Amino acid sequence: MSKVNWTDQQKRAIELRGGSIALSAAAGSGKTAVLVERVIEILLDDAEPVDPSELLVVTFTNAAANEMRQKIKRAINEKIAENPFSSRLNRLKIGIESANICTMDSFCIKLL
Protein backbone atom coordinates (compact mmCIF):
# COMPACT_ATOMS: atom_id res chain seq x y z
CA MET A 1 0.00 0.00 0.00
CA SER A 2 2.70 2.47 1.01
CA LYS A 3 5.43 3.76 -1.25
CA VAL A 4 8.04 3.82 1.53
CA ASN A 5 11.34 2.04 0.97
CA TRP A 6 11.16 -0.32 3.95
CA THR A 7 14.24 -2.11 5.25
CA ASP A 8 14.21 -5.91 5.13
CA GLN A 9 13.49 -6.08 8.88
CA GLN A 10 10.64 -3.58 8.55
CA LYS A 11 9.16 -5.54 5.63
CA ARG A 12 9.26 -8.73 7.71
CA ALA A 13 7.45 -7.01 10.58
CA ILE A 14 4.80 -5.63 8.21
CA GLU A 15 4.24 -8.87 6.30
CA LEU A 16 4.42 -11.45 9.12
CA ARG A 17 1.07 -13.18 9.63
CA GLY A 18 -0.27 -15.83 11.94
CA GLY A 19 0.90 -14.36 15.20
CA SER A 20 1.88 -11.35 17.24
CA ILE A 21 4.91 -9.17 16.87
CA ALA A 22 6.84 -6.84 19.15
CA LEU A 23 8.88 -4.00 17.71
CA SER A 24 11.81 -2.58 19.58
CA ALA A 25 14.02 0.12 18.10
CA ALA A 26 15.43 3.56 18.79
CA ALA A 27 13.28 6.69 18.76
CA GLY A 28 12.66 7.96 15.24
CA SER A 29 13.46 4.62 13.60
CA GLY A 30 9.98 4.11 12.14
CA LYS A 31 8.27 1.80 14.65
CA THR A 32 4.98 3.68 14.42
CA ALA A 33 5.09 3.76 10.62
CA VAL A 34 5.75 0.01 10.50
CA LEU A 35 2.88 -0.75 12.89
CA VAL A 36 0.53 1.52 10.92
CA GLU A 37 1.46 -0.19 7.66
CA ARG A 38 1.04 -3.63 9.24
CA VAL A 39 -2.42 -2.79 10.56
CA ILE A 40 -3.52 -1.27 7.24
CA GLU A 41 -2.39 -4.33 5.31
CA ILE A 42 -4.10 -6.68 7.78
CA LEU A 43 -7.36 -4.73 7.64
CA LEU A 44 -7.35 -4.46 3.85
CA ASP A 45 -6.37 -8.08 3.18
CA ASP A 46 -9.02 -9.51 0.83
CA ALA A 47 -7.91 -13.12 1.37
CA GLU A 48 -8.26 -13.09 5.18
CA PRO A 49 -10.39 -10.13 6.26
CA VAL A 50 -9.90 -8.93 9.83
CA ASP A 51 -12.29 -6.76 11.79
CA PRO A 52 -10.70 -3.86 13.75
CA SER A 53 -12.21 -5.29 16.95
CA GLU A 54 -9.89 -8.30 16.58
CA LEU A 55 -6.73 -6.19 16.85
CA LEU A 56 -4.73 -5.08 19.85
CA VAL A 57 -2.15 -2.46 18.93
CA VAL A 58 -0.15 -1.29 21.93
CA THR A 59 2.32 1.57 22.03
CA PHE A 60 4.06 3.53 24.77
CA THR A 61 2.33 6.90 24.50
CA ASN A 62 -1.19 8.17 23.92
CA ALA A 63 0.24 10.50 21.27
CA ALA A 64 1.64 7.55 19.31
CA ALA A 65 -1.65 5.66 19.65
CA ASN A 66 -3.60 8.66 18.39
CA GLU A 67 -1.14 9.14 15.53
CA MET A 68 -1.54 5.50 14.52
CA ARG A 69 -5.32 5.67 14.60
CA GLN A 70 -5.33 8.84 12.48
CA LYS A 71 -2.96 7.37 9.89
CA ILE A 72 -5.01 4.17 9.68
CA LYS A 73 -8.20 6.20 9.27
CA ARG A 74 -6.55 8.28 6.54
CA ALA A 75 -5.53 5.12 4.64
CA ILE A 76 -9.06 3.70 4.92
CA ASN A 77 -10.53 6.99 3.72
CA GLU A 78 -8.18 6.95 0.71
CA LYS A 79 -9.44 3.46 -0.16
CA ILE A 80 -13.05 4.62 0.28
CA ALA A 81 -12.39 7.49 -2.14
CA GLU A 82 -11.31 4.88 -4.70
CA ASN A 83 -14.32 2.64 -3.98
CA PRO A 84 -17.04 4.68 -2.21
CA PHE A 85 -19.68 1.94 -2.36
CA SER A 86 -17.61 -0.72 -0.59
CA SER A 87 -19.61 -1.79 2.45
CA ARG A 88 -16.51 -3.51 3.87
CA LEU A 89 -14.43 -0.31 3.72
CA ASN A 90 -17.24 1.70 5.27
CA ARG A 91 -17.53 -0.85 8.09
CA LEU A 92 -13.75 -0.57 8.63
CA LYS A 93 -14.06 3.21 8.85
CA ILE A 94 -16.63 2.86 11.63
CA GLY A 95 -14.85 -0.03 13.36
CA ILE A 96 -11.46 1.65 13.58
CA GLU A 97 -12.96 4.21 15.98
CA SER A 98 -13.37 1.58 18.69
CA ALA A 99 -10.34 -0.57 17.82
CA ASN A 100 -7.86 -1.31 20.63
CA ILE A 101 -5.08 1.07 19.57
CA CYS A 102 -3.77 2.30 22.88
CA THR A 103 -1.16 2.19 25.60
CA MET A 104 -0.89 -0.92 27.76
CA ASP A 105 -2.21 0.89 30.83
CA SER A 106 -5.27 2.25 29.00
CA PHE A 107 -6.01 -1.24 27.64
CA CYS A 108 -5.78 -2.72 31.15
CA ILE A 109 -8.07 0.00 32.51
CA LYS A 110 -10.57 -0.76 29.75
CA LEU A 111 -10.52 -4.45 30.73
CA LEU A 112 -11.15 -3.62 34.38
C-alpha positions as MATLAB code, in Angstrom:
seq = 'MSKVNWTDQQKRAIELRGGSIALSAAAGSGKTAVLVERVIEILLDDAEPVDPSELLVVTFTNAAANEMRQKIKRAINEKIAENPFSSRLNRLKIGIESANICTMDSFCIKLL';
ca = [
       0.000    0.000    0.000;
       2.697    2.468    1.008;
       5.428    3.765   -1.250;
       8.039    3.822    1.532;
      11.342    2.041    0.973;
      11.165   -0.315    3.946;
      14.238   -2.107    5.249;
      14.209   -5.914    5.131;
      13.491   -6.078    8.879;
      10.638   -3.584    8.552;
       9.165   -5.540    5.628;
       9.258   -8.733    7.713;
       7.450   -7.008   10.575;
       4.804   -5.630    8.205;
       4.235   -8.865    6.300;
       4.419  -11.454    9.116;
       1.065  -13.179    9.627;
      -0.269  -15.827   11.936;
       0.898  -14.356   15.205;
       1.875  -11.352   17.240;
       4.914   -9.165   16.874;
       6.837   -6.844   19.155;
       8.876   -4.004   17.712;
      11.810   -2.577   19.581;
      14.016    0.115   18.101;
      15.430    3.563   18.791;
      13.282    6.686   18.755;
      12.665    7.957   15.242;
      13.460    4.617   13.604;
       9.984    4.112   12.137;
       8.267    1.805   14.650;
       4.976    3.676   14.424;
       5.093    3.758   10.617;
       5.748    0.011   10.504;
       2.877   -0.751   12.887;
       0.534    1.516   10.923;
       1.457   -0.193    7.657;
       1.045   -3.629    9.239;
      -2.422   -2.791   10.555;
      -3.516   -1.271    7.244;
      -2.386   -4.333    5.307;
      -4.097   -6.677    7.776;
      -7.361   -4.733    7.641;
      -7.354   -4.460    3.845;
      -6.370   -8.082    3.176;
      -9.016   -9.511    0.834;
      -7.911  -13.119    1.372;
      -8.255  -13.091    5.176;
     -10.393  -10.132    6.264;
      -9.897   -8.930    9.833;
     -12.287   -6.761   11.793;
     -10.703   -3.864   13.752;
     -12.214   -5.292   16.954;
      -9.892   -8.303   16.577;
      -6.732   -6.187   16.852;
      -4.733   -5.081   19.851;
      -2.145   -2.462   18.931;
      -0.149   -1.294   21.929;
       2.317    1.569   22.031;
       4.058    3.529   24.766;
       2.325    6.900   24.503;
      -1.187    8.174   23.920;
       0.242   10.500   21.273;
       1.644    7.550   19.307;
      -1.655    5.656   19.652;
      -3.601    8.663   18.389;
      -1.135    9.141   15.530;
      -1.538    5.498   14.520;
      -5.320    5.673   14.604;
      -5.328    8.842   12.475;
      -2.963    7.367    9.887;
      -5.012    4.166    9.680;
      -8.204    6.202    9.270;
      -6.546    8.276    6.544;
      -5.534    5.123    4.643;
      -9.060    3.700    4.924;
     -10.533    6.990    3.716;
      -8.179    6.949    0.708;
      -9.443    3.460   -0.159;
     -13.055    4.615    0.278;
     -12.393    7.491   -2.139;
     -11.310    4.878   -4.703;
     -14.323    2.635   -3.984;
     -17.040    4.679   -2.212;
     -19.680    1.944   -2.360;
     -17.614   -0.717   -0.588;
     -19.610   -1.788    2.452;
     -16.511   -3.510    3.875;
     -14.433   -0.311    3.717;
     -17.239    1.703    5.267;
     -17.532   -0.851    8.093;
     -13.753   -0.565    8.634;
     -14.064    3.208    8.853;
     -16.627    2.857   11.630;
     -14.852   -0.030   13.358;
     -11.464    1.650   13.577;
     -12.963    4.215   15.978;
     -13.365    1.583   18.690;
     -10.339   -0.574   17.824;
      -7.860   -1.305   20.628;
      -5.080    1.066   19.570;
      -3.771    2.298   22.878;
      -1.162    2.186   25.597;
      -0.888   -0.918   27.757;
      -2.208    0.893   30.828;
      -5.266    2.251   29.002;
      -6.015   -1.239   27.635;
      -5.784   -2.720   31.155;
      -8.067   -0.005   32.515;
     -10.569   -0.764   29.750;
     -10.515   -4.448   30.730;
     -11.149   -3.624   34.378;
];
